Amino acid sequence: RQDKENAVKYANESLIRDLLDPLDNFSRAIEAADKSQDVETIKKGVEMVENQLKTILSTNWGLEQFSPEGEDFDPSEMEACMVREEEGLDKEKVLQVFMKGYKLHGKVLRSAKVVVGKPKGN
């Protein structure tokens, strides 16, 4: 019973261990921001940490981000937050992405939140 409880308790240990370096880097970025007025350098540091997180979650854990702007609307992967009639469309298309979607090994974890263009008059 104790082994089973420990397995559940520490199931995410590898994920947490992978996230410790980006967490440390966020702390360093915050410290650097306190000492610097160079917004561009701070921005680059935060972008580096974001890329580090994305790489870890993608490579080690199978997370993929998707941003379907310009694609056909697919309700199984997207949530329509707004719908607008548009000239020149023959089917529903994603006009804008409010929030990117995420998949884990191909399964949708979070639908992309989008603005859908609907053919005018349909």
Short mmCIF file of N, CA, C and O in Angstrom, two decimals:
data_model
loop_
_atom_site.label_atom_id
_atom_site.label_comp_id
_atom_site.label_asym_id
_atom_site.label_seq_id
_atom_site.Cartn_x
_atom_site.Cartn_y
_atom_site.Cartn_z
N ARG A 1 0.82 -1.18 0.00
CA ARG A 1 0.00 0.00 0.00
C ARG A 1 0.87 1.26 0.00
O ARG A 1 0.58 2.21 -0.71
N GLN A 2 1.91 1.27 0.81
CA GLN A 2 2.81 2.42 0.90
C GLN A 2 3.49 2.69 -0.45
O GLN A 2 3.62 3.84 -0.87
N ASP A 3 3.90 1.63 -1.15
CA ASP A 3 4.53 1.79 -2.46
C ASP A 3 3.56 2.42 -3.46
O ASP A 3 3.95 3.28 -4.25
N LYS A 4 2.30 1.99 -3.41
CA LYS A 4 1.29 2.55 -4.30
C LYS A 4 1.06 4.02 -4.00
O LYS A 4 0.98 4.85 -4.91
N GLU A 5 0.97 4.37 -2.72
CA GLU A 5 0.78 5.77 -2.33
C GLU A 5 1.96 6.62 -2.78
O GLU A 5 1.78 7.74 -3.27
N ASN A 6 3.16 6.11 -2.63
CA ASN A 6 4.36 6.85 -3.06
C ASN A 6 4.40 7.00 -4.58
O ASN A 6 4.82 8.04 -5.09
N ALA A 7 3.97 5.97 -5.31
CA ALA A 7 3.94 6.05 -6.77
C ALA A 7 3.01 7.17 -7.22
O ALA A 7 3.35 7.94 -8.13
N VAL A 8 1.87 7.28 -6.58
CA VAL A 8 0.92 8.35 -6.92
C VAL A 8 1.48 9.70 -6.49
O VAL A 8 1.45 10.68 -7.24
N LYS A 9 2.02 9.75 -5.28
CA LYS A 9 2.54 11.00 -4.72
C LYS A 9 3.67 11.58 -5.56
O LYS A 9 3.77 12.79 -5.74
N TYR A 10 4.51 10.74 -6.11
CA TYR A 10 5.69 11.20 -6.84
C TYR A 10 5.59 10.95 -8.35
O TYR A 10 6.59 10.98 -9.06
N ALA A 11 4.37 10.76 -8.85
CA ALA A 11 4.17 10.45 -10.27
C ALA A 11 4.70 11.55 -11.19
O ALA A 11 5.17 11.28 -12.29
N ASN A 12 4.65 12.79 -10.75
CA ASN A 12 5.08 13.92 -11.59
C ASN A 12 6.50 14.38 -11.28
O ASN A 12 6.91 15.46 -11.71
N GLU A 13 7.25 13.57 -10.58
CA GLU A 13 8.60 13.96 -10.17
C GLU A 13 9.48 14.34 -11.36
O GLU A 13 10.18 15.35 -11.32
N SER A 14 9.45 13.56 -12.42
CA SER A 14 10.30 13.86 -13.58
C SER A 14 9.91 15.17 -14.24
O SER A 14 10.76 15.96 -14.64
N LEU A 15 8.61 15.43 -14.35
CA LEU A 15 8.14 16.69 -14.92
C LEU A 15 8.61 17.86 -14.07
O LEU A 15 9.16 18.84 -14.58
N ILE A 16 8.41 17.75 -12.77
CA ILE A 16 8.81 18.83 -11.87
C ILE A 16 10.32 19.06 -11.95
O ILE A 16 10.79 20.21 -12.03
N ARG A 17 11.09 18.00 -11.99
CA ARG A 17 12.54 18.13 -12.10
C ARG A 17 12.92 18.86 -13.39
O ARG A 17 13.78 19.73 -13.38
N ASP A 18 12.21 18.55 -14.49
CA ASP A 18 12.49 19.22 -15.77
C ASP A 18 12.17 20.71 -15.71
O ASP A 18 12.77 21.50 -16.44
N LEU A 19 11.22 21.10 -14.87
CA LEU A 19 10.80 22.50 -14.82
C LEU A 19 11.61 23.35 -13.83
O LEU A 19 11.46 24.57 -13.80
N LEU A 20 12.50 22.74 -13.07
CA LEU A 20 13.28 23.49 -12.08
C LEU A 20 14.23 24.50 -12.73
O LEU A 20 14.34 25.63 -12.26
N ASP A 21 14.92 24.12 -13.81
CA ASP A 21 15.83 25.06 -14.46
C ASP A 21 15.10 26.28 -15.03
O ASP A 21 15.52 27.41 -14.78
N PRO A 22 13.99 26.08 -15.77
CA PRO A 22 13.26 27.28 -16.22
C PRO A 22 12.75 28.12 -15.05
O PRO A 22 12.74 29.35 -15.13
N LEU A 23 12.34 27.49 -13.96
CA LEU A 23 11.89 28.23 -12.79
C LEU A 23 13.03 29.10 -12.24
O LEU A 23 12.83 30.28 -11.94
N ASP A 24 14.21 28.52 -12.14
CA ASP A 24 15.39 29.29 -11.70
C ASP A 24 15.67 30.44 -12.66
O ASP A 24 16.02 31.54 -12.24
N ASN A 25 15.53 30.17 -13.96
CA ASN A 25 15.81 31.21 -14.95
C ASN A 25 14.78 32.35 -14.86
O ASN A 25 15.13 33.51 -15.09
N PHE A 26 13.53 32.03 -14.54
CA PHE A 26 12.54 33.09 -14.31
C PHE A 26 12.97 33.95 -13.13
O PHE A 26 12.87 35.18 -13.16
N SER A 27 13.45 33.33 -12.07
CA SER A 27 13.91 34.09 -10.90
C SER A 27 15.07 35.01 -11.28
O SER A 27 15.11 36.17 -10.87
N ARG A 28 16.01 34.49 -12.07
CA ARG A 28 17.13 35.31 -12.52
C ARG A 28 16.65 36.48 -13.39
O ARG A 28 17.15 37.59 -13.29
N ALA A 29 15.65 36.21 -14.24
CA ALA A 29 15.11 37.28 -15.10
C ALA A 29 14.45 38.37 -14.26
O ALA A 29 14.60 39.56 -14.55
N ILE A 30 13.76 37.98 -13.20
CA ILE A 30 13.12 38.96 -12.32
C ILE A 30 14.18 39.79 -11.60
O ILE A 30 14.07 41.02 -11.49
N GLU A 31 15.22 39.13 -11.12
CA GLU A 31 16.32 39.85 -10.46
C GLU A 31 16.98 40.82 -11.43
O GLU A 31 17.29 41.97 -11.07
N ALA A 32 17.22 40.38 -12.65
CA ALA A 32 17.84 41.25 -13.66
C ALA A 32 16.94 42.44 -13.99
O ALA A 32 17.42 43.56 -14.19
N ALA A 33 15.63 42.21 -14.01
CA ALA A 33 14.69 43.30 -14.30
C ALA A 33 14.74 44.35 -13.21
O ALA A 33 14.58 45.55 -13.49
N ASP A 34 14.95 43.94 -11.96
CA ASP A 34 15.06 44.90 -10.86
C ASP A 34 16.28 45.80 -11.01
O ASP A 34 16.27 46.94 -10.56
N LYS A 35 17.33 45.29 -11.66
CA LYS A 35 18.59 46.02 -11.76
C LYS A 35 18.77 46.74 -13.09
O LYS A 35 19.71 47.50 -13.26
N SER A 36 17.90 46.49 -14.04
CA SER A 36 18.09 47.02 -15.38
C SER A 36 16.87 47.80 -15.85
O SER A 36 15.74 47.50 -15.48
N GLN A 37 17.13 48.77 -16.69
CA GLN A 37 16.05 49.53 -17.34
C GLN A 37 15.96 49.15 -18.81
O GLN A 37 15.15 49.71 -19.54
N ASP A 38 16.79 48.21 -19.24
CA ASP A 38 16.84 47.81 -20.65
C ASP A 38 15.72 46.80 -20.92
O ASP A 38 15.88 45.60 -20.71
N VAL A 39 14.59 47.30 -21.38
CA VAL A 39 13.41 46.47 -21.60
C VAL A 39 13.67 45.38 -22.63
O VAL A 39 13.21 44.25 -22.49
N GLU A 40 14.43 45.69 -23.66
CA GLU A 40 14.70 44.71 -24.72
C GLU A 40 15.49 43.52 -24.19
O GLU A 40 15.20 42.37 -24.53
N THR A 41 16.46 43.77 -23.34
CA THR A 41 17.24 42.67 -22.74
C THR A 41 16.36 41.81 -21.84
O THR A 41 16.44 40.58 -21.86
N ILE A 42 15.51 42.45 -21.06
CA ILE A 42 14.60 41.71 -20.18
C ILE A 42 13.66 40.85 -21.02
O ILE A 42 13.43 39.68 -20.73
N LYS A 43 13.13 41.45 -22.09
CA LYS A 43 12.23 40.71 -22.99
C LYS A 43 12.93 39.49 -23.57
O LYS A 43 12.36 38.39 -23.61
N LYS A 44 14.17 39.65 -24.01
CA LYS A 44 14.92 38.52 -24.58
C LYS A 44 15.11 37.42 -23.55
O LYS A 44 15.01 36.23 -23.87
N GLY A 45 15.37 37.80 -22.30
CA GLY A 45 15.54 36.80 -21.24
C GLY A 45 14.26 36.01 -20.99
O GLY A 45 14.29 34.78 -20.85
N VAL A 46 13.14 36.70 -20.96
CA VAL A 46 11.85 36.03 -20.75
C VAL A 46 11.53 35.13 -21.94
O VAL A 46 11.05 34.00 -21.77
N GLU A 47 11.83 35.59 -23.16
CA GLU A 47 11.61 34.76 -24.35
C GLU A 47 12.47 33.51 -24.31
O GLU A 47 12.02 32.42 -24.70
N MET A 48 13.70 33.62 -23.82
CA MET A 48 14.57 32.45 -23.70
C MET A 48 13.98 31.42 -22.74
O MET A 48 14.00 30.23 -23.01
N VAL A 49 13.44 31.89 -21.62
CA VAL A 49 12.84 30.98 -20.65
C VAL A 49 11.59 30.33 -21.25
O VAL A 49 11.37 29.13 -21.09
N GLU A 50 10.79 31.12 -21.96
CA GLU A 50 9.60 30.56 -22.61
C GLU A 50 10.00 29.46 -23.59
O GLU A 50 9.41 28.38 -23.61
N ASN A 51 11.01 29.72 -24.40
CA ASN A 51 11.49 28.71 -25.36
C ASN A 51 12.02 27.48 -24.65
O ASN A 51 11.81 26.35 -25.12
N GLN A 52 12.71 27.68 -23.53
CA GLN A 52 13.22 26.55 -22.76
C GLN A 52 12.05 25.69 -22.25
O GLN A 52 12.08 24.46 -22.36
N LEU A 53 11.01 26.33 -21.73
CA LEU A 53 9.83 25.59 -21.26
C LEU A 53 9.16 24.83 -22.40
O LEU A 53 8.82 23.65 -22.25
N LYS A 54 8.96 25.51 -23.53
CA LYS A 54 8.31 24.86 -24.68
C LYS A 54 9.11 23.65 -25.15
O LYS A 54 8.54 22.60 -25.46
N THR A 55 10.42 23.79 -25.20
CA THR A 55 11.28 22.70 -25.65
C THR A 55 11.20 21.51 -24.70
O THR A 55 11.04 20.36 -25.13
N ILE A 56 11.27 21.77 -23.40
CA ILE A 56 11.19 20.70 -22.41
C ILE A 56 9.85 19.98 -22.52
O ILE A 56 9.78 18.75 -22.57
N LEU A 57 8.76 20.75 -22.55
CA LEU A 57 7.43 20.14 -22.57
C LEU A 57 7.17 19.40 -23.88
O LEU A 57 6.49 18.38 -23.89
N SER A 58 7.73 19.88 -24.97
CA SER A 58 7.56 19.21 -26.25
C SER A 58 8.43 17.96 -26.35
O SER A 58 7.94 16.87 -26.64
N THR A 59 9.71 18.12 -26.10
CA THR A 59 10.67 17.03 -26.28
C THR A 59 10.49 15.91 -25.25
O THR A 59 10.46 14.74 -25.61
N ASN A 60 10.35 16.29 -23.99
CA ASN A 60 10.30 15.28 -22.93
C ASN A 60 8.90 14.78 -22.60
O ASN A 60 8.76 13.70 -22.04
N TRP A 61 7.87 15.57 -22.95
CA TRP A 61 6.54 15.24 -22.48
C TRP A 61 5.48 15.16 -23.57
O TRP A 61 4.33 14.85 -23.30
N GLY A 62 5.83 15.46 -24.82
CA GLY A 62 4.89 15.29 -25.93
C GLY A 62 3.85 16.38 -26.07
O GLY A 62 2.82 16.17 -26.71
N LEU A 63 4.12 17.56 -25.51
CA LEU A 63 3.17 18.67 -25.62
C LEU A 63 3.43 19.42 -26.92
O LEU A 63 4.57 19.72 -27.26
N GLU A 64 2.35 19.70 -27.65
CA GLU A 64 2.49 20.52 -28.85
C GLU A 64 1.47 21.65 -28.81
O GLU A 64 0.34 21.49 -28.37
N GLN A 65 1.94 22.80 -29.23
CA GLN A 65 1.11 24.00 -29.28
C GLN A 65 0.59 24.15 -30.70
O GLN A 65 1.30 23.84 -31.65
N PHE A 66 -0.65 24.62 -30.86
CA PHE A 66 -1.13 24.89 -32.21
C PHE A 66 -1.90 26.21 -32.24
O PHE A 66 -2.57 26.59 -31.29
N SER A 67 -1.71 26.92 -33.34
CA SER A 67 -2.34 28.22 -33.55
C SER A 67 -2.91 28.20 -34.97
O SER A 67 -2.19 28.46 -35.93
N PRO A 68 -4.20 27.89 -35.11
CA PRO A 68 -4.77 27.55 -36.42
C PRO A 68 -5.24 28.73 -37.29
O PRO A 68 -6.13 28.57 -38.12
N GLU A 69 -4.63 29.89 -37.14
CA GLU A 69 -5.06 31.04 -37.94
C GLU A 69 -4.98 30.72 -39.43
O GLU A 69 -3.98 30.18 -39.91
N GLY A 70 -6.07 31.01 -40.16
CA GLY A 70 -6.12 30.76 -41.60
C GLY A 70 -6.57 29.36 -41.98
O GLY A 70 -6.82 29.08 -43.14
N GLU A 71 -6.69 28.48 -41.00
CA GLU A 71 -7.11 27.10 -41.27
C GLU A 71 -8.63 26.99 -41.26
O GLU A 71 -9.34 27.86 -40.77
N ASP A 72 -9.13 25.87 -41.80
CA ASP A 72 -10.56 25.56 -41.70
C ASP A 72 -10.91 25.39 -40.23
O ASP A 72 -10.13 24.83 -39.45
N PHE A 73 -12.10 25.87 -39.85
CA PHE A 73 -12.55 25.73 -38.47
C PHE A 73 -12.86 24.26 -38.17
O PHE A 73 -13.58 23.60 -38.91
N ASP A 74 -12.30 23.75 -37.08
CA ASP A 74 -12.50 22.38 -36.64
C ASP A 74 -12.97 22.40 -35.19
O ASP A 74 -12.16 22.62 -34.28
N PRO A 75 -14.27 22.19 -34.95
CA PRO A 75 -14.78 22.28 -33.57
C PRO A 75 -14.22 21.23 -32.62
O PRO A 75 -14.36 21.38 -31.41
N SER A 76 -13.58 20.20 -33.13
CA SER A 76 -12.99 19.21 -32.24
C SER A 76 -11.67 19.69 -31.64
O SER A 76 -11.19 19.14 -30.66
N GLU A 77 -11.09 20.75 -32.23
CA GLU A 77 -9.82 21.30 -31.74
C GLU A 77 -9.91 22.78 -31.39
O GLU A 77 -8.97 23.34 -30.84
N MET A 78 -11.03 23.42 -31.74
CA MET A 78 -11.15 24.86 -31.59
C MET A 78 -12.47 25.24 -30.96
O MET A 78 -13.47 24.56 -31.14
N GLU A 79 -12.44 26.35 -30.24
CA GLU A 79 -13.65 26.90 -29.65
C GLU A 79 -13.90 28.27 -30.28
O GLU A 79 -13.03 29.15 -30.21
N ALA A 80 -15.05 28.42 -30.90
CA ALA A 80 -15.39 29.70 -31.53
C ALA A 80 -15.84 30.69 -30.46
O ALA A 80 -16.87 30.49 -29.82
N CYS A 81 -15.07 31.74 -30.25
CA CYS A 81 -15.42 32.78 -29.28
C CYS A 81 -16.22 33.89 -29.94
O CYS A 81 -16.98 34.58 -29.28
N MET A 82 -16.04 34.04 -31.24
CA MET A 82 -16.77 35.02 -32.04
C MET A 82 -16.93 34.45 -33.44
O MET A 82 -16.08 33.69 -33.90
N VAL A 83 -18.02 34.85 -34.11
CA VAL A 83 -18.24 34.46 -35.50
C VAL A 83 -18.58 35.73 -36.27
O VAL A 83 -19.39 36.54 -35.83
N ARG A 84 -17.91 35.91 -37.42
CA ARG A 84 -18.16 37.07 -38.28
C ARG A 84 -18.40 36.59 -39.70
O ARG A 84 -17.69 35.71 -40.19
N GLU A 85 -19.40 37.19 -40.35
CA GLU A 85 -19.59 36.91 -41.77
C GLU A 85 -18.53 37.65 -42.56
O GLU A 85 -18.24 38.81 -42.28
N GLU A 86 -17.95 36.98 -43.53
CA GLU A 86 -16.87 37.56 -44.34
C GLU A 86 -17.11 37.28 -45.81
O GLU A 86 -17.55 36.18 -46.18
N GLU A 87 -16.83 38.26 -46.64
CA GLU A 87 -16.88 38.09 -48.09
C GLU A 87 -15.74 37.17 -48.53
O GLU A 87 -14.67 37.16 -47.92
N GLY A 88 -15.98 36.42 -49.58
CA GLY A 88 -14.92 35.62 -50.20
C GLY A 88 -14.61 34.30 -49.54
O GLY A 88 -13.67 33.62 -49.96
N LEU A 89 -15.36 33.91 -48.54
CA LEU A 89 -15.13 32.60 -47.91
C LEU A 89 -16.12 31.59 -48.47
O LEU A 89 -17.29 31.89 -48.66
N ASP A 90 -15.62 30.38 -48.71
CA ASP A 90 -16.52 29.31 -49.15
C ASP A 90 -16.85 28.35 -48.01
O ASP A 90 -17.75 27.52 -48.13
N LYS A 91 -16.11 28.43 -46.91
CA LYS A 91 -16.37 27.63 -45.71
C LYS A 91 -15.85 28.38 -44.50
O LYS A 91 -15.18 29.40 -44.64
N GLU A 92 -16.16 27.88 -43.34
CA GLU A 92 -15.73 28.55 -42.11
C GLU A 92 -14.21 28.46 -41.95
O GLU A 92 -13.63 27.38 -42.04
N LYS A 93 -13.59 29.62 -41.70
CA LYS A 93 -12.14 29.71 -41.53
C LYS A 93 -11.82 30.45 -40.24
O LYS A 93 -12.57 31.31 -39.79
N VAL A 94 -10.66 30.13 -39.67
CA VAL A 94 -10.19 30.83 -38.48
C VAL A 94 -9.56 32.15 -38.92
O VAL A 94 -8.60 32.16 -39.69
N LEU A 95 -10.14 33.25 -38.43
CA LEU A 95 -9.64 34.58 -38.78
C LEU A 95 -8.59 35.08 -37.79
O LEU A 95 -7.66 35.79 -38.17
N GLN A 96 -8.76 34.71 -36.53
CA GLN A 96 -7.86 35.19 -35.49
C GLN A 96 -7.83 34.17 -34.36
O GLN A 96 -8.84 33.50 -34.09
N VAL A 97 -6.69 34.07 -33.70
CA VAL A 97 -6.55 33.17 -32.55
C VAL A 97 -6.41 34.03 -31.29
O VAL A 97 -5.50 34.84 -31.19
N PHE A 98 -7.35 33.86 -30.35
CA PHE A 98 -7.26 34.56 -29.06
C PHE A 98 -6.30 33.83 -28.12
O PHE A 98 -5.51 34.46 -27.44
N MET A 99 -6.42 32.50 -28.07
CA MET A 99 -5.54 31.67 -27.23
C MET A 99 -5.14 30.44 -28.03
O MET A 99 -5.99 29.78 -28.63
N LYS A 100 -3.85 30.14 -28.03
CA LYS A 100 -3.36 28.95 -28.71
C LYS A 100 -3.89 27.70 -28.03
O LYS A 100 -4.19 27.71 -26.84
N GLY A 101 -3.96 26.64 -28.80
CA GLY A 101 -4.39 25.35 -28.26
C GLY A 101 -3.18 24.48 -27.95
O GLY A 101 -2.07 24.76 -28.41
N TYR A 102 -3.42 23.44 -27.18
CA TYR A 102 -2.35 22.50 -26.82
C TYR A 102 -2.85 21.07 -26.95
O TYR A 102 -4.00 20.77 -26.60
N LYS A 103 -1.96 20.21 -27.43
CA LYS A 103 -2.22 18.78 -27.52
C LYS A 103 -1.13 18.03 -26.76
O LYS A 103 0.02 18.45 -26.75
N LEU A 104 -1.51 16.92 -26.17
CA LEU A 104 -0.56 16.03 -25.52
C LEU A 104 -0.61 14.71 -26.26
O LEU A 104 -1.65 14.03 -26.24
N HIS A 105 0.48 14.39 -26.95
CA HIS A 105 0.56 13.19 -27.78
C HIS A 105 -0.65 13.10 -28.71
O HIS A 105 -1.26 12.04 -28.86
N GLY A 106 -1.03 14.23 -29.31
CA GLY A 106 -2.12 14.26 -30.28
C GLY A 106 -3.51 14.48 -29.71
O GLY A 106 -4.44 14.76 -30.44
N LYS A 107 -3.67 14.36 -28.40
CA LYS A 107 -4.98 14.56 -27.76
C LYS A 107 -5.09 16.03 -27.34
O LYS A 107 -4.19 16.57 -26.70
N VAL A 108 -6.22 16.66 -27.67
CA VAL A 108 -6.41 18.07 -27.34
C VAL A 108 -6.55 18.22 -25.83
O VAL A 108 -7.43 17.64 -25.21
N LEU A 109 -5.63 19.01 -25.24
CA LEU A 109 -5.71 19.35 -23.82
C LEU A 109 -6.51 20.63 -23.64
O LEU A 109 -7.29 20.76 -22.71
N ARG A 110 -6.24 21.60 -24.52
CA ARG A 110 -6.98 22.85 -24.49
C ARG A 110 -7.27 23.27 -25.92
O ARG A 110 -6.35 23.37 -26.74
N SER A 111 -8.53 23.50 -26.20
CA SER A 111 -8.92 23.96 -27.53
C SER A 111 -8.37 25.35 -27.77
O SER A 111 -8.26 26.15 -26.83
N ALA A 112 -8.06 25.65 -29.03
CA ALA A 112 -7.67 27.00 -29.39
C ALA A 112 -8.93 27.86 -29.36
O ALA A 112 -9.99 27.45 -29.82
N LYS A 113 -8.82 29.05 -28.79
CA LYS A 113 -9.94 29.99 -28.73
C LYS A 113 -9.80 30.92 -29.93
O LYS A 113 -8.79 31.61 -30.06
N VAL A 114 -10.82 30.93 -30.81
CA VAL A 114 -10.66 31.58 -32.11
C VAL A 114 -11.87 32.44 -32.51
O VAL A 114 -12.96 32.30 -31.98
N VAL A 115 -11.59 33.32 -33.50
CA VAL A 115 -12.64 34.05 -34.21
C VAL A 115 -12.83 33.32 -35.54
O VAL A 115 -11.87 33.07 -36.26
N VAL A 116 -14.08 32.96 -35.83
CA VAL A 116 -14.38 32.20 -37.03
C VAL A 116 -15.02 33.11 -38.06
O VAL A 116 -15.94 33.87 -37.76
N GLY A 117 -14.53 33.01 -39.29
CA GLY A 117 -15.15 33.68 -40.41
C GLY A 117 -16.13 32.74 -41.08
O GLY A 117 -15.78 31.60 -41.41
N LYS A 118 -17.35 33.21 -41.25
CA LYS A 118 -18.42 32.41 -41.85
C LYS A 118 -18.73 33.01 -43.23
O LYS A 118 -18.76 34.23 -43.38
N PRO A 119 -18.94 32.18 -44.25
CA PRO A 119 -19.29 32.72 -45.57
C PRO A 119 -20.51 33.64 -45.48
O PRO A 119 -21.49 33.31 -44.80
N LYS A 120 -20.43 34.77 -46.11
CA LYS A 120 -21.52 35.75 -46.07
C LYS A 120 -22.77 35.17 -46.72
O LYS A 120 -22.71 34.57 -47.77
N GLY A 121 -23.90 35.34 -46.01
CA GLY A 121 -25.18 34.87 -46.54
C GLY A 121 -25.53 33.44 -46.19
O GLY A 121 -26.56 32.93 -46.59
N ASN A 122 -24.67 32.72 -45.47
CA ASN A 122 -24.96 31.32 -45.08
C ASN A 122 -25.35 31.23 -43.64
O ASN A 122 -24.90 31.83 -42.79
#
